[in-house]
PDB file of C-alpha atoms and ligand atoms in Angstrom:
ATOM      1  CA  MET E 190      18.973  18.950   6.595  1.00  0.00           C
ATOM      2  CA  LYS E 191      17.934  17.444   9.899  1.00  0.00           C
ATOM      3  CA  THR E 192      14.323  16.176   9.683  1.00  0.00           C
ATOM      4  CA  LYS E 193      12.669  16.157  13.122  1.00  0.00           C
ATOM      5  CA  THR E 194      10.572  13.498  14.987  1.00  0.00           C
ATOM      6  CA  LYS E 195       7.329  13.321  13.471  1.00  0.00           C
ATOM      7  CA  ASN E 196       4.262  11.799  15.371  1.00  0.00           C
ATOM      8  CA  ILE E 197       2.404   9.342  13.544  1.00  0.00           C
ATOM      9  CA  HIS E 198      -1.416   8.052  14.772  1.00  0.00           C
ATOM     10  CA  ILE E 199      -2.353   5.037  12.749  1.00  0.00           C
ATOM     11  CA  ILE E 200      -6.120   4.409  13.071  1.00  0.00           C
ATOM     12  CA  GLY E 201      -6.990   0.966  12.079  1.00  0.00           C
ATOM     13  CA  GLY E 202      -4.651  -1.841  13.210  1.00  0.00           C
ATOM     14  CA  GLY E 203      -5.399  -3.916  10.697  1.00  0.00           C
ATOM     15  CA  ASN E 204      -3.461  -5.591   7.554  1.00  0.00           C
ATOM     16  CA  LEU E 205      -2.396  -2.324   6.281  1.00  0.00           C
ATOM     17  CA  GLY E 206      -2.347  -0.457   9.216  1.00  0.00           C
ATOM     18  CA  VAL E 207       0.504  -3.184  11.066  1.00  0.00           C
ATOM     19  CA  ALA E 208       2.242  -2.791   7.687  1.00  0.00           C
ATOM     20  CA  LEU E 209       2.608   0.525   7.837  1.00  0.00           C
ATOM     21  CA  ALA E 210       3.903   1.228  11.573  1.00  0.00           C
ATOM     22  CA  LYS E 211       5.923  -2.171  11.132  1.00  0.00           C
ATOM     23  CA  GLY E 212       7.429  -0.421   7.770  1.00  0.00           C
ATOM     24  CA  LEU E 213       7.780   2.973   9.231  1.00  0.00           C
ATOM     25  CA  ALA E 214       9.384   1.658  12.171  1.00  0.00           C
ATOM     26  CA  LYS E 215      11.931  -0.064  10.676  1.00  0.00           C
ATOM     27  CA  TYR E 216      12.868   2.431   8.069  1.00  0.00           C
ATOM     28  CA  SER E 217      11.633   5.586   9.277  1.00  0.00           C
ATOM     29  CA  PRO E 218      13.710   6.169  12.638  1.00  0.00           C
ATOM     30  CA  LYS E 219      12.438   9.654  12.682  1.00  0.00           C
ATOM     31  CA  SER E 220       8.925   8.300  13.698  1.00  0.00           C
ATOM     32  CA  ASN E 221       6.962   8.050  16.504  1.00  0.00           C
ATOM     33  CA  LEU E 222       4.240   5.709  16.044  1.00  0.00           C
ATOM     34  CA  THR E 223       1.206   5.329  17.487  1.00  0.00           C
ATOM     35  CA  VAL E 224      -1.742   2.256  16.123  1.00  0.00           C
ATOM     36  CA  THR E 225      -5.011   1.828  17.424  1.00  0.00           C
ATOM     37  CA  ARG E 226      -7.824  -0.227  16.646  1.00  0.00           C
ATOM     38  CA  ARG E 227     -10.749  -2.143  19.245  1.00  0.00           C
ATOM     39  CA  ASN E 228      -9.238  -5.269  19.457  1.00  0.00           C
ATOM     40  CA  VAL E 229      -6.028  -3.712  20.408  1.00  0.00           C
ATOM     41  CA  GLU E 230      -5.239  -6.896  22.174  1.00  0.00           C
ATOM     42  CA  LEU E 231      -4.273  -8.037  18.621  1.00  0.00           C
ATOM     43  CA  ILE E 232      -1.587  -5.701  18.319  1.00  0.00           C
ATOM     44  CA  ASN E 233       0.243  -5.846  21.646  1.00  0.00           C
ATOM     45  CA  GLU E 234       2.944  -7.066  19.879  1.00  0.00           C
ATOM     46  CA  LEU E 235       4.019  -3.506  18.313  1.00  0.00           C
ATOM     47  CA  GLU E 236       4.826  -2.807  21.895  1.00  0.00           C
ATOM     48  CA  ASP E 237       8.567  -4.691  21.323  1.00  0.00           C
ATOM     49  CA  LEU E 238       9.363  -2.779  18.135  1.00  0.00           C
ATOM     50  CA  ASN E 239       8.851   0.842  20.255  1.00  0.00           C
ATOM     51  CA  ILE E 240       5.054   1.442  18.720  1.00  0.00           C
ATOM     52  CA  SER E 241       2.414   2.959  21.428  1.00  0.00           C
ATOM     53  CA  VAL E 242      -0.886   0.777  20.482  1.00  0.00           C
ATOM     54  CA  SER E 243      -4.411   1.730  22.198  1.00  0.00           C
ATOM     55  CA  SER E 244      -8.066   0.883  21.346  1.00  0.00           C
ATOM     56  CA  ASP E 245      -8.683   4.497  21.989  1.00  0.00           C
ATOM     57  CA  ASN E 246      -8.548   6.190  18.809  1.00  0.00           C
ATOM     58  CA  THR E 247      -7.818   9.749  20.353  1.00  0.00           C
ATOM     59  CA  SER E 248      -5.512   8.483  22.688  1.00  0.00           C
ATOM     60  CA  GLY E 249      -2.307  10.561  22.397  1.00  0.00           C
ATOM     61  CA  ILE E 250      -3.832  12.256  19.287  1.00  0.00           C
ATOM     62  CA  SER E 251      -3.074  15.591  20.437  1.00  0.00           C
ATOM     63  CA  LYS E 252       0.689  14.981  19.667  1.00  0.00           C
ATOM     64  CA  ALA E 253       0.733  13.490  16.123  1.00  0.00           C
ATOM     65  CA  ASP E 254       1.815  15.517  13.261  1.00  0.00           C
ATOM     66  CA  ILE E 255       0.122  12.826  10.608  1.00  0.00           C
ATOM     67  CA  ILE E 256      -3.286  10.849  11.575  1.00  0.00           C
ATOM     68  CA  ILE E 257      -3.478   8.131   8.791  1.00  0.00           C
ATOM     69  CA  LEU E 258      -6.695   6.202   8.103  1.00  0.00           C
ATOM     70  CA  ALA E 259      -6.130   2.773   7.319  1.00  0.00           C
ATOM     71  CA  VAL E 260      -9.872   1.325   8.007  1.00  0.00           C
ATOM     72  CA  LYS E 261     -12.449   0.217   5.902  1.00  0.00           C
ATOM     73  CA  PRO E 262     -14.446   2.415   3.669  1.00  0.00           C
ATOM     74  CA  TYR E 263     -17.661   1.852   5.814  1.00  0.00           C
ATOM     75  CA  GLN E 264     -15.809   2.077   9.807  1.00  0.00           C
ATOM     76  CA  ALA E 265     -14.362   5.785   8.093  1.00  0.00           C
ATOM     77  CA  ASP E 266     -17.342   7.778   9.258  1.00  0.00           C
ATOM     78  CA  ILE E 267     -17.592   6.526  12.677  1.00  0.00           C
ATOM     79  CA  VAL E 268     -13.374   7.199  13.218  1.00  0.00           C
ATOM     80  CA  ILE E 269     -13.873  10.700  11.800  1.00  0.00           C
ATOM     81  CA  LYS E 270     -16.534  11.885  13.945  1.00  0.00           C
ATOM     82  CA  GLU E 271     -14.090  10.815  16.614  1.00  0.00           C
ATOM     83  CA  ILE E 272     -11.351  12.460  15.642  1.00  0.00           C
ATOM     84  CA  LEU E 273     -12.398  15.278  14.627  1.00  0.00           C
ATOM     85  CA  PRO E 274     -12.251  17.597  18.044  1.00  0.00           C
ATOM     86  CA  PHE E 275      -8.065  16.702  17.567  1.00  0.00           C
ATOM     87  CA  ILE E 276      -7.197  17.457  13.633  1.00  0.00           C
ATOM     88  CA  LYS E 277      -7.079  20.835  13.767  1.00  0.00           C
ATOM     89  CA  LYS E 278      -3.822  21.543  11.763  1.00  0.00           C
ATOM     90  CA  LYS E 279      -2.536  18.120  11.439  1.00  0.00           C
ATOM     91  CA  ILE E 280      -1.999  16.388   7.974  1.00  0.00           C
ATOM     92  CA  ILE E 281      -4.921  13.485   7.889  1.00  0.00           C
ATOM     93  CA  VAL E 282      -3.568  10.842   5.621  1.00  0.00           C
ATOM     94  CA  SER E 283      -6.322   8.693   4.216  1.00  0.00           C
ATOM     95  CA  ALA E 284      -5.860   5.041   2.639  1.00  0.00           C
ATOM     96  CA  VAL E 285      -9.082   4.252   3.071  1.00  0.00           C
ATOM     97  CA  SER E 286      -9.989   3.222  -0.971  1.00  0.00           C
ATOM     98  CA  ALA E 287     -12.384   4.792  -3.033  1.00  0.00           C
ATOM     99  CA  LEU E 288     -12.789   7.586  -0.210  1.00  0.00           C
ATOM    100  CA  SER E 289     -12.027  11.169  -2.371  1.00  0.00           C
ATOM    101  CA  ILE E 290     -10.277  14.116  -0.828  1.00  0.00           C
ATOM    102  CA  ASN E 291     -13.791  16.112  -1.392  1.00  0.00           C
ATOM    103  CA  GLU E 292     -15.581  13.469   1.248  1.00  0.00           C
ATOM    104  CA  ILE E 293     -13.011  13.817   3.627  1.00  0.00           C
ATOM    105  CA  GLU E 294     -12.818  17.790   3.580  1.00  0.00           C
ATOM    106  CA  LYS E 295     -16.594  17.614   3.990  1.00  0.00           C
ATOM    107  CA  LYS E 296     -16.193  15.106   7.024  1.00  0.00           C
ATOM    108  CA  THR E 297     -13.786  16.658   8.810  1.00  0.00           C
ATOM    109  CA  LEU E 298     -14.327  20.375   8.187  1.00  0.00           C
ATOM    110  CA  GLU E 299     -11.732  21.871   6.449  1.00  0.00           C
ATOM    111  CA  ALA E 300      -9.148  22.547   9.372  1.00  0.00           C
ATOM    112  CA  HIS E 301      -6.220  20.381   8.366  1.00  0.00           C
ATOM    113  CA  SER E 302      -4.779  19.199   5.303  1.00  0.00           C
ATOM    114  CA  VAL E 303      -5.835  16.164   3.356  1.00  0.00           C
ATOM    115  CA  VAL E 304      -3.564  13.328   1.368  1.00  0.00           C
ATOM    116  CA  ARG E 305      -4.443  10.007   0.035  1.00  0.00           C
ATOM    117  CA  ILE E 306      -3.009   7.478  -0.078  1.00  0.00           C
ATOM    118  CA  MET E 307      -2.812   4.100  -1.961  1.00  0.00           C
ATOM    119  CA  PRO E 308       0.144   1.715   0.005  1.00  0.00           C
ATOM    120  CA  SER E 309       0.666  -1.965  -0.560  1.00  0.00           C
ATOM    121  CA  ILE E 310       1.052  -4.290   2.790  1.00  0.00           C
ATOM    122  CA  ALA E 311       4.805  -4.850   1.567  1.00  0.00           C
ATOM    123  CA  ALA E 312       5.690  -1.390   2.868  1.00  0.00           C
ATOM    124  CA  GLN E 313       5.849  -3.520   5.807  1.00  0.00           C
ATOM    125  CA  PHE E 314       9.254  -4.276   3.836  1.00  0.00           C
ATOM    126  CA  GLY E 315       9.893  -1.459   2.425  1.00  0.00           C
ATOM    127  CA  GLU E 316       8.752  -2.419  -0.717  1.00  0.00           C
ATOM    128  CA  SER E 317       5.826  -0.482  -1.687  1.00  0.00           C
ATOM    129  CA  ALA E 318       4.893   1.224  -4.558  1.00  0.00           C
ATOM    130  CA  THR E 319       2.331   3.900  -3.331  1.00  0.00           C
ATOM    131  CA  CYS E 320       0.696   6.240  -4.740  1.00  0.00           C
ATOM    132  CA  ILE E 321      -0.151   9.709  -3.586  1.00  0.00           C
ATOM    133  CA  SER E 322      -2.597  12.212  -4.255  1.00  0.00           C
ATOM    134  CA  PHE E 323      -3.462  15.812  -2.873  1.00  0.00           C
ATOM    135  CA  HIS E 324      -5.251  19.023  -4.227  1.00  0.00           C
ATOM    136  CA  ASP E 325      -2.645  21.825  -4.685  1.00  0.00           C
ATOM    137  CA  LYS E 326      -3.965  23.972  -1.575  1.00  0.00           C
ATOM    138  CA  TYR E 327      -2.086  20.806   0.863  1.00  0.00           C
ATOM    139  CA  LYS E 328       1.201  20.629  -1.841  1.00  0.00           C
ATOM    140  CA  LYS E 329       3.228  21.101   1.854  1.00  0.00           C
ATOM    141  CA  ALA E 330       1.624  18.424   3.280  1.00  0.00           C
ATOM    142  CA  GLY E 331       1.531  15.915   0.239  1.00  0.00           C
ATOM    143  CA  SER E 332       5.444  16.582  -0.444  1.00  0.00           C
ATOM    144  CA  GLN E 333       6.024  15.651   3.459  1.00  0.00           C
ATOM    145  CA  ILE E 334       3.608  12.734   2.889  1.00  0.00           C
ATOM    146  CA  VAL E 335       6.039  11.866  -0.485  1.00  0.00           C
ATOM    147  CA  GLU E 336       8.891  11.517   1.845  1.00  0.00           C
ATOM    148  CA  LEU E 337       7.807   9.758   4.403  1.00  0.00           C
ATOM    149  CA  PHE E 338       6.871   7.145   2.059  1.00  0.00           C
ATOM    150  CA  GLU E 339       9.704   6.997  -0.054  1.00  0.00           C
ATOM    151  CA  HIS E 340      10.631   5.378   2.987  1.00  0.00           C
ATOM    152  CA  LEU E 341       8.795   2.756   2.031  1.00  0.00           C
ATOM    153  CA  GLY E 342       9.314   1.888  -1.577  1.00  0.00           C
ATOM    154  CA  THR E 343       8.697   3.685  -3.743  1.00  0.00           C
ATOM    155  CA  ALA E 344       6.117   7.210  -3.299  1.00  0.00           C
ATOM    156  CA  LEU E 345       4.494   8.551  -7.183  1.00  0.00           C
ATOM    157  CA  VAL E 346       2.197  11.386  -6.943  1.00  0.00           C
ATOM    158  CA  VAL E 347      -0.699  11.064  -9.159  1.00  0.00           C
ATOM    159  CA  GLU E 348      -3.950  12.448 -10.488  1.00  0.00           C
ATOM    160  CA  GLU E 349      -6.510  11.403  -7.976  1.00  0.00           C
ATOM    161  CA  LYS E 350      -8.463   9.778 -10.877  1.00  0.00           C
ATOM    162  CA  LEU E 351      -5.892   7.003 -10.839  1.00  0.00           C
ATOM    163  CA  MET E 352      -6.446   6.251  -7.173  1.00  0.00           C
ATOM    164  CA  ASP E 353      -8.815   3.637  -7.946  1.00  0.00           C
ATOM    165  CA  GLY E 354      -6.480   2.009 -10.152  1.00  0.00           C
ATOM    166  CA  ALA E 355      -3.839   2.426  -7.807  1.00  0.00           C
ATOM    167  CA  THR E 356      -5.945   0.530  -5.637  1.00  0.00           C
ATOM    168  CA  ILE E 357      -6.298  -2.056  -7.680  1.00  0.00           C
ATOM    169  CA  LEU E 358      -2.840  -1.898  -9.735  1.00  0.00           C
ATOM    170  CA  GLY E 359      -0.470  -1.837  -6.531  1.00  0.00           C
ATOM    171  CA  ALA E 360      -2.474  -2.918  -3.669  1.00  0.00           C
ATOM    172  CA  CYS E 361      -4.172  -5.631  -4.991  1.00  0.00           C
ATOM    173  CA  GLY E 362      -1.407  -6.117  -7.536  1.00  0.00           C
ATOM    174  CA  THR E 363       0.461  -7.763  -4.782  1.00  0.00           C
ATOM    175  CA  ALA E 364      -2.017 -10.627  -4.493  1.00  0.00           C
ATOM    176  CA  TYR E 365      -2.106 -11.204  -8.154  1.00  0.00           C
ATOM    177  CA  ALA E 366       1.696 -11.343  -8.014  1.00  0.00           C
ATOM    178  CA  LEU E 367       2.024 -13.524  -5.410  1.00  0.00           C
ATOM    179  CA  ARG E 368      -1.097 -16.004  -7.305  1.00  0.00           C
ATOM    180  CA  TYR E 369       1.998 -16.495  -9.975  1.00  0.00           C
ATOM    181  CA  ILE E 370       4.287 -17.405  -7.427  1.00  0.00           C
ATOM    182  CA  ARG E 371       2.342 -19.976  -6.349  1.00  0.00           C
ATOM    183  CA  ALA E 372       1.245 -21.106  -9.870  1.00  0.00           C
ATOM    184  CA  ALA E 373       5.333 -21.237 -10.470  1.00  0.00           C
ATOM    185  CA  MET E 374       6.183 -23.192  -7.069  1.00  0.00           C
ATOM    186  CA  GLN E 375       3.232 -25.747  -7.346  1.00  0.00           C
ATOM    187  CA  ALA E 376       5.223 -26.386 -11.412  1.00  0.00           C
ATOM    188  CA  GLY E 377       8.196 -26.569  -9.662  1.00  0.00           C
ATOM    189  CA  ILE E 378       6.981 -28.796  -7.687  1.00  0.00           C
ATOM    190  CA  GLU E 379       5.874 -31.171 -10.521  1.00  0.00           C
ATOM    191  CA  ILE E 380       9.060 -30.729 -12.080  1.00  0.00           C
ATOM    192  CA  GLY E 381      11.237 -31.969  -8.913  1.00  0.00           C
ATOM    193  CA  PHE E 382      11.789 -29.780  -6.373  1.00  0.00           C
ATOM    194  CA  ASP E 383      10.181 -29.964  -2.916  1.00  0.00           C
ATOM    195  CA  ALA E 384       7.787 -27.254  -1.721  1.00  0.00           C
ATOM    196  CA  ALA E 385      10.292 -24.974   0.533  1.00  0.00           C
ATOM    197  CA  THR E 386      12.497 -24.833  -2.441  1.00  0.00           C
ATOM    198  CA  SER E 387      10.333 -24.153  -5.308  1.00  0.00           C
ATOM    199  CA  LEU E 388       8.705 -21.703  -3.412  1.00  0.00           C
ATOM    200  CA  ALA E 389      12.233 -19.699  -2.416  1.00  0.00           C
ATOM    201  CA  ILE E 390      13.027 -20.209  -6.375  1.00  0.00           C
ATOM    202  CA  ALA E 391       9.845 -18.645  -7.778  1.00  0.00           C
ATOM    203  CA  SER E 392      10.181 -15.745  -4.864  1.00  0.00           C
ATOM    204  CA  GLN E 393      13.920 -14.593  -5.931  1.00  0.00           C
ATOM    205  CA  THR E 394      13.299 -15.269  -9.736  1.00  0.00           C
ATOM    206  CA  VAL E 395      10.269 -12.566  -9.541  1.00  0.00           C
ATOM    207  CA  LYS E 396      12.315 -10.584  -7.004  1.00  0.00           C
ATOM    208  CA  GLY E 397      15.136 -10.951  -9.405  1.00  0.00           C
ATOM    209  CA  ALA E 398      12.951 -10.066 -12.700  1.00  0.00           C
ATOM    210  CA  ALA E 399      11.075  -7.051 -10.956  1.00  0.00           C
ATOM    211  CA  LYS E 400      14.437  -5.742  -9.801  1.00  0.00           C
ATOM    212  CA  MET E 401      15.971  -5.817 -13.349  1.00  0.00           C
ATOM    213  CA  SER E 402      12.580  -3.777 -14.655  1.00  0.00           C
ATOM    214  CA  LEU E 403      12.835  -1.275 -12.240  1.00  0.00           C
ATOM    215  CA  GLU E 404      16.675  -0.239 -12.875  1.00  0.00           C
ATOM    216  CA  GLU E 405      16.721  -0.803 -16.382  1.00  0.00           C
ATOM    217  CA  LYS E 406      13.497   0.690 -17.205  1.00  0.00           C
ATOM    218  CA  VAL E 407      13.053  -0.703 -20.280  1.00  0.00           C
ATOM    219  CA  HIS E 408       9.690  -2.637 -21.725  1.00  0.00           C
ATOM    220  CA  PRO E 409       9.552  -6.016 -20.294  1.00  0.00           C
ATOM    221  CA  GLU E 410       9.706  -7.781 -23.518  1.00  0.00           C
ATOM    222  CA  GLN E 411      13.522  -6.380 -24.039  1.00  0.00           C
ATOM    223  CA  LEU E 412      14.652  -7.921 -21.073  1.00  0.00           C
ATOM    224  CA  ILE E 413      12.333 -11.307 -21.999  1.00  0.00           C
ATOM    225  CA  ASP E 414      14.850 -11.189 -25.484  1.00  0.00           C
ATOM    226  CA  ARG E 415      17.386 -11.542 -23.075  1.00  0.00           C
ATOM    227  CA  VAL E 416      16.471 -14.814 -21.218  1.00  0.00           C
ATOM    228  CA  THR E 417      14.870 -16.831 -24.511  1.00  0.00           C
ATOM    229  CA  THR E 418      16.710 -18.509 -27.049  1.00  0.00           C
ATOM    230  CA  PRO E 419      15.396 -19.301 -30.520  1.00  0.00           C
ATOM    231  CA  GLN E 420      13.700 -22.324 -30.666  1.00  0.00           C
ATOM    232  CA  GLY E 421      14.613 -22.629 -27.053  1.00  0.00           C
ATOM    233  CA  CYS E 422      12.398 -23.835 -23.825  1.00  0.00           C
ATOM    234  CA  THR E 423      11.423 -20.824 -23.002  1.00  0.00           C
ATOM    235  CA  ILE E 424      10.232 -19.507 -25.718  1.00  0.00           C
ATOM    236  CA  VAL E 425       7.720 -22.371 -26.519  1.00  0.00           C
ATOM    237  CA  GLY E 426       6.748 -22.076 -22.467  1.00  0.00           C
ATOM    238  CA  LEU E 427       6.007 -18.517 -22.633  1.00  0.00           C
ATOM    239  CA  ASN E 428       4.243 -19.193 -26.486  1.00  0.00           C
ATOM    240  CA  GLU E 429       1.874 -21.984 -24.553  1.00  0.00           C
ATOM    241  CA  MET E 430       1.186 -19.741 -21.467  1.00  0.00           C
ATOM    242  CA  GLU E 431      -0.278 -16.807 -24.224  1.00  0.00           C
ATOM    243  CA  HIS E 432      -1.911 -19.951 -25.776  1.00  0.00           C
ATOM    244  CA  GLN E 433      -3.839 -20.615 -22.439  1.00  0.00           C
ATOM    245  CA  GLY E 434      -4.476 -17.037 -21.942  1.00  0.00           C
ATOM    246  CA  PHE E 435      -2.101 -15.769 -19.704  1.00  0.00           C
ATOM    247  CA  SER E 436      -1.340 -12.020 -20.534  1.00  0.00           C
ATOM    248  CA  SER E 437      -5.353 -12.382 -21.230  1.00  0.00           C
ATOM    249  CA  SER E 438      -6.226 -13.620 -18.004  1.00  0.00           C
ATOM    250  CA  LEU E 439      -4.217 -11.271 -15.946  1.00  0.00           C
ATOM    251  CA  ILE E 440      -5.912  -8.264 -17.723  1.00  0.00           C
ATOM    252  CA  LYS E 441      -9.408  -9.538 -18.098  1.00  0.00           C
ATOM    253  CA  GLY E 442      -8.764  -9.851 -13.775  1.00  0.00           C
ATOM    254  CA  ILE E 443      -7.417  -6.364 -13.278  1.00  0.00           C
ATOM    255  CA  LYS E 444     -10.041  -5.605 -15.297  1.00  0.00           C
ATOM    256  CA  THR E 445     -13.053  -6.847 -13.696  1.00  0.00           C
ATOM    257  CA  SER E 446     -11.403  -5.687  -9.781  1.00  0.00           C
ATOM    258  CA  PHE E 447     -11.145  -2.273 -11.867  1.00  0.00           C
ATOM    259  CA  ASP E 448     -14.909  -2.429 -12.409  1.00  0.00           C
ATOM    260  CA  LYS E 449     -15.637  -3.463  -8.570  1.00  0.00           C
ATOM    261  CA  ILE E 450     -14.427  -1.071  -6.921  1.00  0.00           C
ATOM    262  CA  ASN E 451     -17.223   1.774  -7.112  1.00  0.00           C
ATOM    263  CA  LYS E 452     -19.428  -0.972  -6.630  1.00  0.00           C
ATOM    264  CA  ILE E 453     -18.662  -1.822  -3.156  1.00  0.00           C
TER     265      ILE E 453
HETATM  266  N1  LIG S 808      -4.944  -4.510   2.775  1.00  0.00           N
HETATM  267  C1  LIG S 808      -4.211  -3.697   1.942  1.00  0.00           C
HETATM  268  O1  LIG S 808      -3.323  -4.650   0.882  1.00  0.00           O
HETATM  269  C2  LIG S 808      -4.585  -2.798   1.423  1.00  0.00           C
HETATM  270  C3  LIG S 808      -4.059  -1.608   0.655  1.00  0.00           C
HETATM  271  C4  LIG S 808      -4.043  -0.903   0.530  1.00  0.00           C
HETATM  272  C5  LIG S 808      -5.311   0.250   1.286  1.00  0.00           C
HETATM  273  N2  LIG S 808      -5.825  -0.800   1.798  1.00  0.00           N
HETATM  274  C6  LIG S 808      -6.975   0.304   2.134  1.00  0.00           C
HETATM  275  O2  LIG S 808      -6.858   0.070   3.665  1.00  0.00           O
HETATM  276  C7  LIG S 808      -8.215  -0.310   4.819  1.00  0.00           C
HETATM  277  C8  LIG S 808      -8.141  -0.605   5.822  1.00  0.00           C
HETATM  278  O3  LIG S 808      -7.784  -2.351   5.348  1.00  0.00           O
HETATM  279  P1  LIG S 808      -7.233  -3.665   5.484  1.00  0.00           P
HETATM  280  O4  LIG S 808      -6.939  -4.789   4.535  1.00  0.00           O
HETATM  281  O5  LIG S 808      -5.834  -2.933   6.602  1.00  0.00           O
HETATM  282  O6  LIG S 808      -8.340  -3.784   6.624  1.00  0.00           O
HETATM  283  P2  LIG S 808      -8.527  -4.886   8.225  1.00  0.00           P
HETATM  284  O7  LIG S 808      -7.545  -5.589   7.768  1.00  0.00           O
HETATM  285  O8  LIG S 808      -9.996  -5.258   7.918  1.00  0.00           O
HETATM  286  O9  LIG S 808      -8.297  -3.142   8.764  1.00  0.00           O
HETATM  287  C9  LIG S 808      -9.313  -2.768   9.732  1.00  0.00           C
HETATM  288  C10 LIG S 808      -8.842  -2.596  11.154  1.00  0.00           C
HETATM  289  O10 LIG S 808      -9.466  -1.294  11.420  1.00  0.00           O
HETATM  290  C11 LIG S 808      -9.620  -1.597  12.761  1.00  0.00           C
HETATM  291  N3  LIG S 808     -10.909  -1.018  13.063  1.00  0.00           N
HETATM  292  C12 LIG S 808     -12.276  -1.009  12.723  1.00  0.00           C
HETATM  293  N4  LIG S 808     -13.433   0.040  13.637  1.00  0.00           N
HETATM  294  C13 LIG S 808     -12.251   0.835  13.797  1.00  0.00           C
HETATM  295  C14 LIG S 808     -12.325   1.600  14.425  1.00  0.00           C
HETATM  296  N5  LIG S 808     -14.068   2.497  15.036  1.00  0.00           N
HETATM  297  N6  LIG S 808     -11.697   2.152  15.214  1.00  0.00           N
HETATM  298  C15 LIG S 808     -10.258   2.190  15.426  1.00  0.00           C
HETATM  299  N7  LIG S 808      -9.856   1.113  14.852  1.00  0.00           N
HETATM  300  C16 LIG S 808     -11.031   0.088  13.834  1.00  0.00           C
HETATM  301  C17 LIG S 808     -10.039  -2.873  12.595  1.00  0.00           C
HETATM  302  O11 LIG S 808      -9.540  -3.786  13.775  1.00  0.00           O
HETATM  303  P3  LIG S 808     -10.605  -3.791  15.246  1.00  0.00           P
HETATM  304  O12 LIG S 808     -12.073  -4.488  14.654  1.00  0.00           O
HETATM  305  O13 LIG S 808     -10.465  -4.303  16.290  1.00  0.00           O
HETATM  306  O14 LIG S 808     -11.163  -2.452  15.730  1.00  0.00           O
HETATM  307  C18 LIG S 808      -9.328  -3.500  11.577  1.00  0.00           C
HETATM  308  O15 LIG S 808      -8.087  -3.816  12.577  1.00  0.00           O
HETATM  309  C19 LIG S 808      -9.474  -0.173   3.976  1.00  0.00           C
HETATM  310  O16 LIG S 808      -9.989   1.202   3.038  1.00  0.00           O
HETATM  311  C20 LIG S 808      -8.347  -0.775   2.425  1.00  0.00           C
HETATM  312  O17 LIG S 808      -9.320  -0.746   1.121  1.00  0.00           O
HETATM  313  C21 LIG S 808      -5.485  -1.895   2.233  1.00  0.00           C
END
């Protein structure tokens, strides 16, 4: 079946909005994209990718099938008020953290469908673990958004109560994983590699481990067993990391982020 070209209007061309636009331009060719932000000169480069840019949130919005909100939570109200006259029958997709579907409905007067997403900036490279949530009455719109985000990595429908968790584990998780890569890179330099080689090895190793985990879908420890030899150098290193609190610090960090999310 032929998929119809979708007009997608992304409001908030910052870290996430630009990552989504670049990812959609690359991996979802059936998308006509517009990105808006007030300081539009900072995203003019997107025009080279055939993406329209504007400082006017309502420019071309009447053509949009899908409007993606990618502004900070405190910026959402003003943006929603601005686009209110143009959202009838459109799908409003919100990536705004901690803003519930009910709250969005209240602000937008229910003249449309509402879908919440929690992608990561890895969407730019087609590798986001996007969590998606919607009410039953928005099932049709929800399915369209799942299909769209499958182009940008994985798209998992979750209960809305898990969206804060998705923000921490998926979106913030990108930063935690990069911090691991940075630490491994620094260790690599100590044991003899130059910085660039060390970074390349650390990054590809994480990519390889992630791919194994995604494809084999077994407990990570089963895969770790394949790397560890009794009395070998992997297990002594792993155990020393655990003595120093490796897993514990990660778990505590993730829980601290989670505790913070509703206090911002
Ligand atoms: N970054 C991530 O990894 C990530 C992942 C998942 C979800 N999120 C969520 O996505 C949202 C955006 O995060 P972000 O990191 O991309 O923030 P950001 O980099 O600060 O981007 C927000 C953008 O919104 C624009 N903006 C602010 N007010 C606006 C207005 N009235 N009209 C149009 N554009 C406006 C800002 O540009 P101007 O000042 O030029 O207008 C800015 O570029 C947040 O709610 C965040 O929780 C982020």
